[in-house]
Amino acid sequence: MAIEHAILVSLLERPGSGYELARRFERSIGYFWTATHQQIYRVLKRMENDGWVEALVVPQHGRPDKKQYSVADLGRAALTSWLHDPIEPETVRHDLAVKIRGAAFDDPSALIREVERHRQAHADRLAHYLAGEERDFGRRTDSGPYGPDDAERELQHAVLRGGIAYERMMIAWLDDVLATLHRFRDDHFRDDRFRADAPSADPSSADRAAR
Amino acid sequence: MAIEHAILVSLLERPGSGYELARRFERSIGYFWTATHQQIYRVLKRMENDGWVEALVVPQHGRPDKKQYSVADLGRAALTSWLHDPIEPETVRHDLAVKIRGAAFDDPSALIREVERHRQAHADRLAHYLAGEERDFGRRTDSGPYGPDDAERELQHAVLRGGIAYERMMIAWLDDVLATLHRFRDDHFRDDRFRADAPSADPSSADRAAR
DNA sequence: TCCTGCTATGCAACTTGTTGCATAAGCAAG
DNA sequence: CTTGCTTATGCAACAAGTTGCATAGCAGGA
């Protein structure tokens, strides 16, 4: 009961086909809301039946026709209603945190590579965000008073800043976790049950995406 | 295909009934992995059939019997296997971020209260985490070398530090978002379509959970 | 005394989300 | 000229998660 709203917002920002939406859900929007193309097509069809969106069939050169969706009045009303609804439970699922706690019942140092991989993924995403920020919000061209068109831009930037803050936090925390895991392996933790077989180099504070 | 692992970790840390697990999923573990009691009971039953956990029926005074679950060898093996599996897609869903971007197509200042509510929830959770940290990890009693029993404790602390970092980041970001929303309302953003009717006081940097 | 809330477990129905597969045409590389 | 990638949409089956309800006894307050 919420993917609809993510789609509405995306279509209000720019109309597009199901396929284009699916690609957006792999990039910008997808970083704080995931959805596969199957789900998008299904929900889009339901939204069309409910009159939330309107489809315009665009014939194309050779390729199959695409349906260009845009938000109808009913959809806009539904979004407004949702925006004013105070609900929001905030459900989180961090596999990695489960793994870290679970590592206590296995060889903790076996998790080092996994955590490093995740750290790398977050560093990559951070770099991507920062590049996007520079590109889209580099310098304010007009520093005059805000108009209604600036709201979209400003709010997108605010969400992007959230993504940047999140990735920075994750990188710092994963460095913390890595330090903890290394401490077990290197100095103190010795247990017959486990043995560290691959002494990987310490990556402590090697790189750190700055700005 | 992952709630099983959260349950295994929780049961390894301490055996318990389905009900107790459900309560843990409202507290400690629940902050990075949500699950309702229905889900837990169902999964627990499947895990018992698969030989991952063993149930010991404990008769109680008057109340219905409870089943004390503990992890069996097969379950431990399953956990180990999962821990060594390098998968991890990291799927995130932030309703609030969708709302913030959606606010561009409604009155942005109408979202202020909602964001404030979320900020409060994160501040509360942070306070709860910090209290738990002080209670459980206040001062190291033994500063000697690590034994295998310390791994559990240390890794739980590392995960808790992640939760603390997350809440701090969220509070800072929501303050950022609030500042953006206030800018629209107070000074620059004037649009016939919307009007701010309730001039709520500016909560900028009123409180800030420190440490 | 009745009403609410807590412990404790569970079924049934429903909604969401995932995975596998199918179609179909163009375009580029080998 | 065949193989694989990209655009573009969709069905069907399955897995996971949510919601509503039911049971049942005991404890504490109105």
PDB file of N, CA, C and O in Angstrom, chain A residues 13 32 34 76 80 82 84-88 91 93-95 97 99 101 105-106 114 117-118 146 148 154 158 161-162 173 176 180 183-184 188-189 191 193, chain B residues 13 32 34 76 80 82 84-88 91 93-95 99 101 104-106 114 117-118 146 148 154 158 161-162 173 176 180 183-184 188-189 191 193:
ATOM      1  N   GLU A  13       6.838  13.774 -11.260  1.00  0.00           N
ATOM      2  CA  GLU A  13       8.118  14.407 -11.606  1.00  0.00           C
ATOM      3  C   GLU A  13       8.356  14.319 -13.115  1.00  0.00           C
ATOM      4  O   GLU A  13       8.866  15.248 -13.721  1.00  0.00           O
ATOM      5  N   PHE A  32      15.870   4.444  -2.254  1.00  0.00           N
ATOM      6  CA  PHE A  32      15.113   4.401  -0.998  1.00  0.00           C
ATOM      7  C   PHE A  32      13.781   3.724  -1.196  1.00  0.00           C
ATOM      8  O   PHE A  32      12.929   3.749  -0.318  1.00  0.00           O
ATOM      9  N   THR A  34      12.634   0.030  -3.401  1.00  0.00           N
ATOM     10  CA  THR A  34      12.891  -0.964  -4.437  1.00  0.00           C
ATOM     11  C   THR A  34      11.591  -1.507  -5.019  1.00  0.00           C
ATOM     12  O   THR A  34      10.570  -1.601  -4.340  1.00  0.00           O
ATOM     13  N   ARG A  76      -3.706  12.138  -8.132  1.00  0.00           N
ATOM     14  CA  ARG A  76      -3.163  13.278  -7.406  1.00  0.00           C
ATOM     15  C   ARG A  76      -3.862  13.446  -6.072  1.00  0.00           C
ATOM     16  O   ARG A  76      -3.233  13.728  -5.051  1.00  0.00           O
ATOM     17  N   THR A  80      -2.191  13.252  -2.332  1.00  0.00           N
ATOM     18  CA  THR A  80      -2.389  14.309  -1.328  1.00  0.00           C
ATOM     19  C   THR A  80      -2.931  13.718  -0.035  1.00  0.00           C
ATOM     20  O   THR A  80      -2.431  14.013   1.049  1.00  0.00           O
ATOM     21  N   TRP A  82      -2.631  10.695   1.041  1.00  0.00           N
ATOM     22  CA  TRP A  82      -1.587   9.908   1.707  1.00  0.00           C
ATOM     23  C   TRP A  82      -0.583  10.823   2.409  1.00  0.00           C
ATOM     24  O   TRP A  82      -0.141  10.554   3.529  1.00  0.00           O
ATOM     25  N   HIS A  84      -1.090  13.606   3.740  1.00  0.00           N
ATOM     26  CA  HIS A  84      -1.650  14.176   4.965  1.00  0.00           C
ATOM     27  C   HIS A  84      -1.925  13.121   6.022  1.00  0.00           C
ATOM     28  O   HIS A  84      -2.242  13.467   7.152  1.00  0.00           O
ATOM     29  N   ASP A  85      -1.816  11.872   5.640  1.00  0.00           N
ATOM     30  CA  ASP A  85      -2.018  10.777   6.587  1.00  0.00           C
ATOM     31  C   ASP A  85      -0.804  10.673   7.492  1.00  0.00           C
ATOM     32  O   ASP A  85       0.320  10.534   6.989  1.00  0.00           O
ATOM     33  N   PRO A  86      -1.003  10.702   8.799  1.00  0.00           N
ATOM     34  CA  PRO A  86       0.163  10.722   9.683  1.00  0.00           C
ATOM     35  C   PRO A  86       0.821   9.374   9.914  1.00  0.00           C
ATOM     36  O   PRO A  86       1.791   9.310  10.630  1.00  0.00           O
ATOM     37  N   ILE A  87       0.300   8.320   9.326  1.00  0.00           N
ATOM     38  CA  ILE A  87       0.902   7.008   9.556  1.00  0.00           C
ATOM     39  C   ILE A  87       2.353   6.955   9.073  1.00  0.00           C
ATOM     40  O   ILE A  87       2.768   7.797   8.311  1.00  0.00           O
ATOM     41  N   GLU A  88       3.061   5.953   9.540  1.00  0.00           N
ATOM     42  CA  GLU A  88       4.467   5.728   9.157  1.00  0.00           C
ATOM     43  C   GLU A  88       5.155   4.861  10.197  1.00  0.00           C
ATOM     44  O   GLU A  88       5.650   5.370  11.184  1.00  0.00           O
ATOM     45  N   THR A  91       9.663   0.434   8.937  1.00  0.00           N
ATOM     46  CA  THR A  91      10.105  -0.943   9.072  1.00  0.00           C
ATOM     47  C   THR A  91      11.452  -1.155   8.393  1.00  0.00           C
ATOM     48  O   THR A  91      11.627  -0.818   7.226  1.00  0.00           O
ATOM     49  N   ARG A  93      15.008  -3.649   7.767  1.00  0.00           N
ATOM     50  CA  ARG A  93      15.549  -5.000   7.739  1.00  0.00           C
ATOM     51  C   ARG A  93      16.997  -5.013   7.288  1.00  0.00           C
ATOM     52  O   ARG A  93      17.298  -4.869   6.115  1.00  0.00           O
ATOM     53  N   HIS A  94      17.885  -5.174   8.259  1.00  0.00           N
ATOM     54  CA  HIS A  94      19.319  -5.149   7.961  1.00  0.00           C
ATOM     55  C   HIS A  94      19.903  -6.543   8.130  1.00  0.00           C
ATOM     56  O   HIS A  94      20.288  -6.927   9.232  1.00  0.00           O
ATOM     57  N   ASP A  95      19.991  -7.268   7.036  1.00  0.00           N
ATOM     58  CA  ASP A  95      20.575  -8.605   7.078  1.00  0.00           C
ATOM     59  C   ASP A  95      21.960  -8.573   7.706  1.00  0.00           C
ATOM     60  O   ASP A  95      22.329  -9.449   8.480  1.00  0.00           O
ATOM     61  N   ALA A  97      23.310  -6.704   9.917  1.00  0.00           N
ATOM     62  CA  ALA A  97      23.353  -6.617  11.374  1.00  0.00           C
ATOM     63  C   ALA A  97      23.074  -7.988  11.992  1.00  0.00           C
ATOM     64  O   ALA A  97      23.699  -8.362  12.986  1.00  0.00           O
ATOM     65  N   LYS A  99      23.775 -10.800  10.571  1.00  0.00           N
ATOM     66  CA  LYS A  99      24.996 -11.570  10.337  1.00  0.00           C
ATOM     67  C   LYS A  99      26.074 -11.248  11.348  1.00  0.00           C
ATOM     68  O   LYS A  99      26.794 -12.136  11.810  1.00  0.00           O
ATOM     69  N   ARG A 101      25.771 -10.107  14.435  1.00  0.00           N
ATOM     70  CA  ARG A 101      25.459 -10.738  15.716  1.00  0.00           C
ATOM     71  C   ARG A 101      25.615 -12.244  15.625  1.00  0.00           C
ATOM     72  O   ARG A 101      26.057 -12.894  16.573  1.00  0.00           O
ATOM     73  N   PHE A 105      28.683 -16.812  16.774  1.00  0.00           N
ATOM     74  CA  PHE A 105      28.506 -18.267  16.867  1.00  0.00           C
ATOM     75  C   PHE A 105      29.181 -18.994  15.716  1.00  0.00           C
ATOM     76  O   PHE A 105      28.892 -20.140  15.418  1.00  0.00           O
ATOM     77  N   ASP A 106      30.105 -18.297  15.079  1.00  0.00           N
ATOM     78  CA  ASP A 106      30.885 -18.844  13.984  1.00  0.00           C
ATOM     79  C   ASP A 106      32.260 -18.178  14.105  1.00  0.00           C
ATOM     80  O   ASP A 106      32.573 -17.607  15.134  1.00  0.00           O
ATOM     81  N   GLU A 114      33.049 -10.138   3.737  1.00  0.00           N
ATOM     82  CA  GLU A 114      31.658  -9.745   3.493  1.00  0.00           C
ATOM     83  C   GLU A 114      31.440  -8.275   3.857  1.00  0.00           C
ATOM     84  O   GLU A 114      30.873  -7.508   3.073  1.00  0.00           O
ATOM     85  N   ARG A 117      33.058  -6.011   1.432  1.00  0.00           N
ATOM     86  CA  ARG A 117      32.266  -5.909   0.202  1.00  0.00           C
ATOM     87  C   ARG A 117      31.147  -4.879   0.363  1.00  0.00           C
ATOM     88  O   ARG A 117      30.908  -4.046  -0.523  1.00  0.00           O
ATOM     89  N   HIS A 118      30.481  -4.951   1.490  1.00  0.00           N
ATOM     90  CA  HIS A 118      29.394  -4.012   1.741  1.00  0.00           C
ATOM     91  C   HIS A 118      29.928  -2.588   1.839  1.00  0.00           C
ATOM     92  O   HIS A 118      29.337  -1.648   1.306  1.00  0.00           O
ATOM     93  N   TYR A 146      12.259  31.890  -3.763  1.00  0.00           N
ATOM     94  CA  TYR A 146      11.826  30.615  -4.293  1.00  0.00           C
ATOM     95  C   TYR A 146      10.492  30.737  -4.997  1.00  0.00           C
ATOM     96  O   TYR A 146       9.612  31.470  -4.551  1.00  0.00           O
ATOM     97  N   PRO A 148       7.375  28.203  -7.003  1.00  0.00           N
ATOM     98  CA  PRO A 148       6.822  26.859  -6.813  1.00  0.00           C
ATOM     99  C   PRO A 148       7.610  25.796  -7.568  1.00  0.00           C
ATOM    100  O   PRO A 148       7.620  24.637  -7.167  1.00  0.00           O
ATOM    101  N   GLU A 154      14.440  21.510  -4.692  1.00  0.00           N
ATOM    102  CA  GLU A 154      14.954  21.627  -3.327  1.00  0.00           C
ATOM    103  C   GLU A 154      14.680  20.353  -2.523  1.00  0.00           C
ATOM    104  O   GLU A 154      15.531  19.895  -1.764  1.00  0.00           O
ATOM    105  N   ALA A 158      17.129  17.650  -0.819  1.00  0.00           N
ATOM    106  CA  ALA A 158      17.070  17.278   0.597  1.00  0.00           C
ATOM    107  C   ALA A 158      17.094  15.757   0.756  1.00  0.00           C
ATOM    108  O   ALA A 158      17.789  15.219   1.626  1.00  0.00           O
ATOM    109  N   ARG A 161      20.560  14.535   0.027  1.00  0.00           N
ATOM    110  CA  ARG A 161      21.445  14.765   1.167  1.00  0.00           C
ATOM    111  C   ARG A 161      21.251  13.672   2.216  1.00  0.00           C
ATOM    112  O   ARG A 161      22.209  13.252   2.866  1.00  0.00           O
ATOM    113  N   GLY A 162      20.011  13.208   2.352  1.00  0.00           N
ATOM    114  CA  GLY A 162      19.748  12.089   3.261  1.00  0.00           C
ATOM    115  C   GLY A 162      20.475  10.839   2.820  1.00  0.00           C
ATOM    116  O   GLY A 162      21.070  10.130   3.632  1.00  0.00           O
ATOM    117  N   TRP A 173      30.386   3.240  10.084  1.00  0.00           N
ATOM    118  CA  TRP A 173      30.009   2.131  10.972  1.00  0.00           C
ATOM    119  C   TRP A 173      30.682   0.835  10.531  1.00  0.00           C
ATOM    120  O   TRP A 173      31.188   0.071  11.371  1.00  0.00           O
ATOM    121  N   ASP A 176      34.060   0.697  11.697  1.00  0.00           N
ATOM    122  CA  ASP A 176      34.020   0.366  13.117  1.00  0.00           C
ATOM    123  C   ASP A 176      33.890  -1.151  13.297  1.00  0.00           C
ATOM    124  O   ASP A 176      34.637  -1.778  14.066  1.00  0.00           O
ATOM    125  N   THR A 180      36.527  -3.972  14.873  1.00  0.00           N
ATOM    126  CA  THR A 180      36.141  -4.952  15.891  1.00  0.00           C
ATOM    127  C   THR A 180      36.495  -6.366  15.449  1.00  0.00           C
ATOM    128  O   THR A 180      37.085  -7.143  16.214  1.00  0.00           O
ATOM    129  N   ARG A 183      40.198  -6.950  15.543  1.00  0.00           N
ATOM    130  CA  ARG A 183      40.707  -7.114  16.904  1.00  0.00           C
ATOM    131  C   ARG A 183      40.589  -8.571  17.343  1.00  0.00           C
ATOM    132  O   ARG A 183      41.485  -9.115  17.973  1.00  0.00           O
ATOM    133  N   PHE A 184      39.482  -9.195  17.001  1.00  0.00           N
ATOM    134  CA  PHE A 184      39.311 -10.599  17.358  1.00  0.00           C
ATOM    135  C   PHE A 184      40.370 -11.447  16.681  1.00  0.00           C
ATOM    136  O   PHE A 184      40.967 -12.324  17.292  1.00  0.00           O
ATOM    137  N   HIS A 188      43.686 -10.786  20.247  1.00  0.00           N
ATOM    138  CA  HIS A 188      43.170 -11.335  21.484  1.00  0.00           C
ATOM    139  C   HIS A 188      42.474 -12.658  21.313  1.00  0.00           C
ATOM    140  O   HIS A 188      42.708 -13.591  22.059  1.00  0.00           O
ATOM    141  N   PHE A 189      41.606 -12.696  20.329  1.00  0.00           N
ATOM    142  CA  PHE A 189      40.689 -13.815  20.235  1.00  0.00           C
ATOM    143  C   PHE A 189      41.378 -15.053  19.678  1.00  0.00           C
ATOM    144  O   PHE A 189      41.746 -15.094  18.515  1.00  0.00           O
ATOM    145  N   ASP A 191      40.835 -19.223  19.658  1.00  0.00           N
ATOM    146  CA  ASP A 191      39.922 -20.288  20.027  1.00  0.00           C
ATOM    147  C   ASP A 191      40.190 -21.476  19.104  1.00  0.00           C
ATOM    148  O   ASP A 191      40.307 -21.341  17.902  1.00  0.00           O
ATOM    149  N   ARG A 193      38.284 -23.677  18.132  1.00  0.00           N
ATOM    150  CA  ARG A 193      37.212 -24.020  17.207  1.00  0.00           C
ATOM    151  C   ARG A 193      37.391 -23.372  15.840  1.00  0.00           C
ATOM    152  O   ARG A 193      36.960 -23.883  14.829  1.00  0.00           O
TER     153      ARG A 193
ATOM    154  N   GLU B  13      21.527 -16.769  21.169  1.00  0.00           N
ATOM    155  CA  GLU B  13      21.864 -15.835  22.244  1.00  0.00           C
ATOM    156  C   GLU B  13      21.121 -16.223  23.523  1.00  0.00           C
ATOM    157  O   GLU B  13      21.684 -16.147  24.605  1.00  0.00           O
ATOM    158  N   PHE B  32      16.387  -3.704  13.908  1.00  0.00           N
ATOM    159  CA  PHE B  32      16.935  -3.884  12.562  1.00  0.00           C
ATOM    160  C   PHE B  32      16.330  -5.088  11.865  1.00  0.00           C
ATOM    161  O   PHE B  32      16.777  -5.492  10.811  1.00  0.00           O
ATOM    162  N   THR B  34      12.125  -6.513  11.618  1.00  0.00           N
ATOM    163  CA  THR B  34      10.765  -6.577  12.156  1.00  0.00           C
ATOM    164  C   THR B  34      10.109  -7.922  11.854  1.00  0.00           C
ATOM    165  O   THR B  34      10.389  -8.548  10.839  1.00  0.00           O
ATOM    166  N   ARG B  76      22.075 -24.796  13.462  1.00  0.00           N
ATOM    167  CA  ARG B  76      23.369 -24.152  13.579  1.00  0.00           C
ATOM    168  C   ARG B  76      24.142 -24.255  12.282  1.00  0.00           C
ATOM    169  O   ARG B  76      24.805 -23.310  11.855  1.00  0.00           O
ATOM    170  N   THR B  80      25.458 -21.191   9.902  1.00  0.00           N
ATOM    171  CA  THR B  80      26.846 -21.098   9.451  1.00  0.00           C
ATOM    172  C   THR B  80      26.919 -20.973   7.931  1.00  0.00           C
ATOM    173  O   THR B  80      27.624 -20.120   7.390  1.00  0.00           O
ATOM    174  N   TRP B  82      24.650 -19.855   5.946  1.00  0.00           N
ATOM    175  CA  TRP B  82      24.153 -18.528   5.535  1.00  0.00           C
ATOM    176  C   TRP B  82      25.214 -17.456   5.784  1.00  0.00           C
ATOM    177  O   TRP B  82      25.417 -16.572   4.951  1.00  0.00           O
ATOM    178  N   HIS B  84      28.307 -17.734   5.639  1.00  0.00           N
ATOM    179  CA  HIS B  84      29.402 -17.822   4.661  1.00  0.00           C
ATOM    180  C   HIS B  84      28.925 -17.485   3.246  1.00  0.00           C
ATOM    181  O   HIS B  84      29.746 -17.337   2.347  1.00  0.00           O
ATOM    182  N   ASP B  85      27.622 -17.394   3.082  1.00  0.00           N
ATOM    183  CA  ASP B  85      27.067 -17.027   1.776  1.00  0.00           C
ATOM    184  C   ASP B  85      27.282 -15.538   1.542  1.00  0.00           C
ATOM    185  O   ASP B  85      26.861 -14.732   2.365  1.00  0.00           O
ATOM    186  N   PRO B  86      27.890 -15.182   0.416  1.00  0.00           N
ATOM    187  CA  PRO B  86      28.215 -13.765   0.218  1.00  0.00           C
ATOM    188  C   PRO B  86      27.059 -12.896  -0.250  1.00  0.00           C
ATOM    189  O   PRO B  86      27.259 -11.721  -0.451  1.00  0.00           O
ATOM    190  N   ILE B  87      25.896 -13.482  -0.452  1.00  0.00           N
ATOM    191  CA  ILE B  87      24.774 -12.665  -0.921  1.00  0.00           C
ATOM    192  C   ILE B  87      24.409 -11.552   0.068  1.00  0.00           C
ATOM    193  O   ILE B  87      24.808 -11.606   1.215  1.00  0.00           O
ATOM    194  N   GLU B  88      23.655 -10.600  -0.407  1.00  0.00           N
ATOM    195  CA  GLU B  88      23.166  -9.480   0.404  1.00  0.00           C
ATOM    196  C   GLU B  88      22.766  -8.330  -0.491  1.00  0.00           C
ATOM    197  O   GLU B  88      23.607  -7.538  -0.894  1.00  0.00           O
ATOM    198  N   THR B  91      17.955  -4.197   0.596  1.00  0.00           N
ATOM    199  CA  THR B  91      16.752  -3.556   0.088  1.00  0.00           C
ATOM    200  C   THR B  91      16.168  -2.594   1.122  1.00  0.00           C
ATOM    201  O   THR B  91      15.931  -2.975   2.262  1.00  0.00           O
ATOM    202  N   ARG B  93      13.413   0.663   2.131  1.00  0.00           N
ATOM    203  CA  ARG B  93      12.139   1.317   1.832  1.00  0.00           C
ATOM    204  C   ARG B  93      11.842   2.436   2.805  1.00  0.00           C
ATOM    205  O   ARG B  93      11.479   2.189   3.936  1.00  0.00           O
ATOM    206  N   HIS B  94      12.064   3.653   2.345  1.00  0.00           N
ATOM    207  CA  HIS B  94      11.860   4.818   3.206  1.00  0.00           C
ATOM    208  C   HIS B  94      10.637   5.590   2.748  1.00  0.00           C
ATOM    209  O   HIS B  94      10.726   6.434   1.856  1.00  0.00           O
ATOM    210  N   ASP B  95       9.494   5.308   3.364  1.00  0.00           N
ATOM    211  CA  ASP B  95       8.262   6.019   3.031  1.00  0.00           C
ATOM    212  C   ASP B  95       8.465   7.521   3.126  1.00  0.00           C
ATOM    213  O   ASP B  95       7.977   8.287   2.295  1.00  0.00           O
ATOM    214  N   LYS B  99       7.565  10.630   0.680  1.00  0.00           N
ATOM    215  CA  LYS B  99       6.691  11.733   1.083  1.00  0.00           C
ATOM    216  C   LYS B  99       7.345  13.086   0.862  1.00  0.00           C
ATOM    217  O   LYS B  99       6.703  14.042   0.423  1.00  0.00           O
ATOM    218  N   ARG B 101       9.699  13.947  -1.278  1.00  0.00           N
ATOM    219  CA  ARG B 101       9.704  14.290  -2.692  1.00  0.00           C
ATOM    220  C   ARG B 101       8.294  14.586  -3.179  1.00  0.00           C
ATOM    221  O   ARG B 101       8.088  15.462  -4.019  1.00  0.00           O
ATOM    222  N   ALA B 104       6.483  18.215  -2.900  1.00  0.00           N
ATOM    223  CA  ALA B 104       6.615  19.245  -3.932  1.00  0.00           C
ATOM    224  C   ALA B 104       5.313  19.426  -4.694  1.00  0.00           C
ATOM    225  O   ALA B 104       5.075  20.496  -5.273  1.00  0.00           O
ATOM    226  N   PHE B 105       4.460  18.402  -4.678  1.00  0.00           N
ATOM    227  CA  PHE B 105       3.214  18.473  -5.426  1.00  0.00           C
ATOM    228  C   PHE B 105       2.021  18.713  -4.511  1.00  0.00           C
ATOM    229  O   PHE B 105       0.883  18.462  -4.866  1.00  0.00           O
ATOM    230  N   ASP B 106       2.311  19.179  -3.323  1.00  0.00           N
ATOM    231  CA  ASP B 106       1.291  19.505  -2.335  1.00  0.00           C
ATOM    232  C   ASP B 106       1.854  20.697  -1.569  1.00  0.00           C
ATOM    233  O   ASP B 106       2.793  21.340  -2.027  1.00  0.00           O
ATOM    234  N   GLU B 114       4.594  16.086  10.428  1.00  0.00           N
ATOM    235  CA  GLU B 114       4.934  14.676  10.191  1.00  0.00           C
ATOM    236  C   GLU B 114       6.431  14.443  10.402  1.00  0.00           C
ATOM    237  O   GLU B 114       6.841  13.518  11.107  1.00  0.00           O
ATOM    238  N   ARG B 117       7.334  14.590  13.994  1.00  0.00           N
ATOM    239  CA  ARG B 117       6.959  13.359  14.682  1.00  0.00           C
ATOM    240  C   ARG B 117       8.024  12.287  14.507  1.00  0.00           C
ATOM    241  O   ARG B 117       8.406  11.607  15.444  1.00  0.00           O
ATOM    242  N   HIS B 118       8.487  12.153  13.277  1.00  0.00           N
ATOM    243  CA  HIS B 118       9.523  11.164  13.003  1.00  0.00           C
ATOM    244  C   HIS B 118      10.809  11.505  13.741  1.00  0.00           C
ATOM    245  O   HIS B 118      11.474  10.630  14.285  1.00  0.00           O
ATOM    246  N   TYR B 146      40.642 -11.141  24.998  1.00  0.00           N
ATOM    247  CA  TYR B 146      39.293 -11.600  24.693  1.00  0.00           C
ATOM    248  C   TYR B 146      39.197 -13.115  24.728  1.00  0.00           C
ATOM    249  O   TYR B 146      40.094 -13.812  24.293  1.00  0.00           O
ATOM    250  N   PRO B 148      36.289 -16.445  23.965  1.00  0.00           N
ATOM    251  CA  PRO B 148      35.190 -16.690  23.034  1.00  0.00           C
ATOM    252  C   PRO B 148      33.858 -16.141  23.522  1.00  0.00           C
ATOM    253  O   PRO B 148      32.998 -15.815  22.720  1.00  0.00           O
ATOM    254  N   GLU B 154      30.810  -8.251  22.348  1.00  0.00           N
ATOM    255  CA  GLU B 154      31.459  -7.236  21.507  1.00  0.00           C
ATOM    256  C   GLU B 154      30.684  -6.984  20.225  1.00  0.00           C
ATOM    257  O   GLU B 154      30.548  -5.840  19.772  1.00  0.00           O
ATOM    258  N   ALA B 158      28.806  -3.699  18.781  1.00  0.00           N
ATOM    259  CA  ALA B 158      29.086  -3.118  17.457  1.00  0.00           C
ATOM    260  C   ALA B 158      27.779  -2.838  16.712  1.00  0.00           C
ATOM    261  O   ALA B 158      27.630  -1.781  16.082  1.00  0.00           O
ATOM    262  N   ARG B 161      26.118   0.140  18.277  1.00  0.00           N
ATOM    263  CA  ARG B 161      26.753   1.392  17.820  1.00  0.00           C
ATOM    264  C   ARG B 161      26.226   1.781  16.449  1.00  0.00           C
ATOM    265  O   ARG B 161      26.061   2.971  16.145  1.00  0.00           O
ATOM    266  N   GLY B 162      25.950   0.781  15.623  1.00  0.00           N
ATOM    267  CA  GLY B 162      25.349   1.061  14.321  1.00  0.00           C
ATOM    268  C   GLY B 162      23.977   1.693  14.464  1.00  0.00           C
ATOM    269  O   GLY B 162      23.655   2.658  13.768  1.00  0.00           O
ATOM    270  N   TRP B 173      19.547  14.574   9.722  1.00  0.00           N
ATOM    271  CA  TRP B 173      18.959  14.749   8.394  1.00  0.00           C
ATOM    272  C   TRP B 173      17.557  15.347   8.483  1.00  0.00           C
ATOM    273  O   TRP B 173      17.194  16.248   7.712  1.00  0.00           O
ATOM    274  N   ASP B 176      17.706  18.890   8.941  1.00  0.00           N
ATOM    275  CA  ASP B 176      18.013  19.477   7.639  1.00  0.00           C
ATOM    276  C   ASP B 176      16.729  19.621   6.818  1.00  0.00           C
ATOM    277  O   ASP B 176      16.441  20.695   6.261  1.00  0.00           O
ATOM    278  N   THR B 180      14.680  23.006   5.526  1.00  0.00           N
ATOM    279  CA  THR B 180      14.268  23.223   4.128  1.00  0.00           C
ATOM    280  C   THR B 180      12.781  23.545   4.046  1.00  0.00           C
ATOM    281  O   THR B 180      12.377  24.497   3.364  1.00  0.00           O
ATOM    282  N   ARG B 183      12.039  26.999   5.326  1.00  0.00           N
ATOM    283  CA  ARG B 183      12.449  28.038   4.381  1.00  0.00           C
ATOM    284  C   ARG B 183      11.335  28.303   3.378  1.00  0.00           C
ATOM    285  O   ARG B 183      11.050  29.443   3.046  1.00  0.00           O
ATOM    286  N   PHE B 184      10.699  27.245   2.939  1.00  0.00           N
ATOM    287  CA  PHE B 184       9.602  27.424   1.994  1.00  0.00           C
ATOM    288  C   PHE B 184       8.479  28.225   2.642  1.00  0.00           C
ATOM    289  O   PHE B 184       7.904  29.119   2.035  1.00  0.00           O
ATOM    290  N   HIS B 188      10.406  32.558   1.531  1.00  0.00           N
ATOM    291  CA  HIS B 188      10.484  32.690   0.083  1.00  0.00           C
ATOM    292  C   HIS B 188       9.251  32.172  -0.616  1.00  0.00           C
ATOM    293  O   HIS B 188       8.709  32.823  -1.488  1.00  0.00           O
ATOM    294  N   PHE B 189       8.841  30.980  -0.210  1.00  0.00           N
ATOM    295  CA  PHE B 189       7.850  30.264  -0.988  1.00  0.00           C
ATOM    296  C   PHE B 189       6.460  30.830  -0.741  1.00  0.00           C
ATOM    297  O   PHE B 189       5.892  30.675   0.325  1.00  0.00           O
ATOM    298  N   ASP B 191       2.718  30.838  -2.683  1.00  0.00           N
ATOM    299  CA  ASP B 191       1.981  30.312  -3.821  1.00  0.00           C
ATOM    300  C   ASP B 191       0.500  30.319  -3.462  1.00  0.00           C
ATOM    301  O   ASP B 191       0.107  29.900  -2.382  1.00  0.00           O
ATOM    302  N   ARG B 193      -1.766  28.527  -4.411  1.00  0.00           N
ATOM    303  CA  ARG B 193      -2.392  27.218  -4.301  1.00  0.00           C
ATOM    304  C   ARG B 193      -2.422  26.711  -2.864  1.00  0.00           C
ATOM    305  O   ARG B 193      -3.291  25.971  -2.463  1.00  0.00           O
TER     306      ARG B 193
END
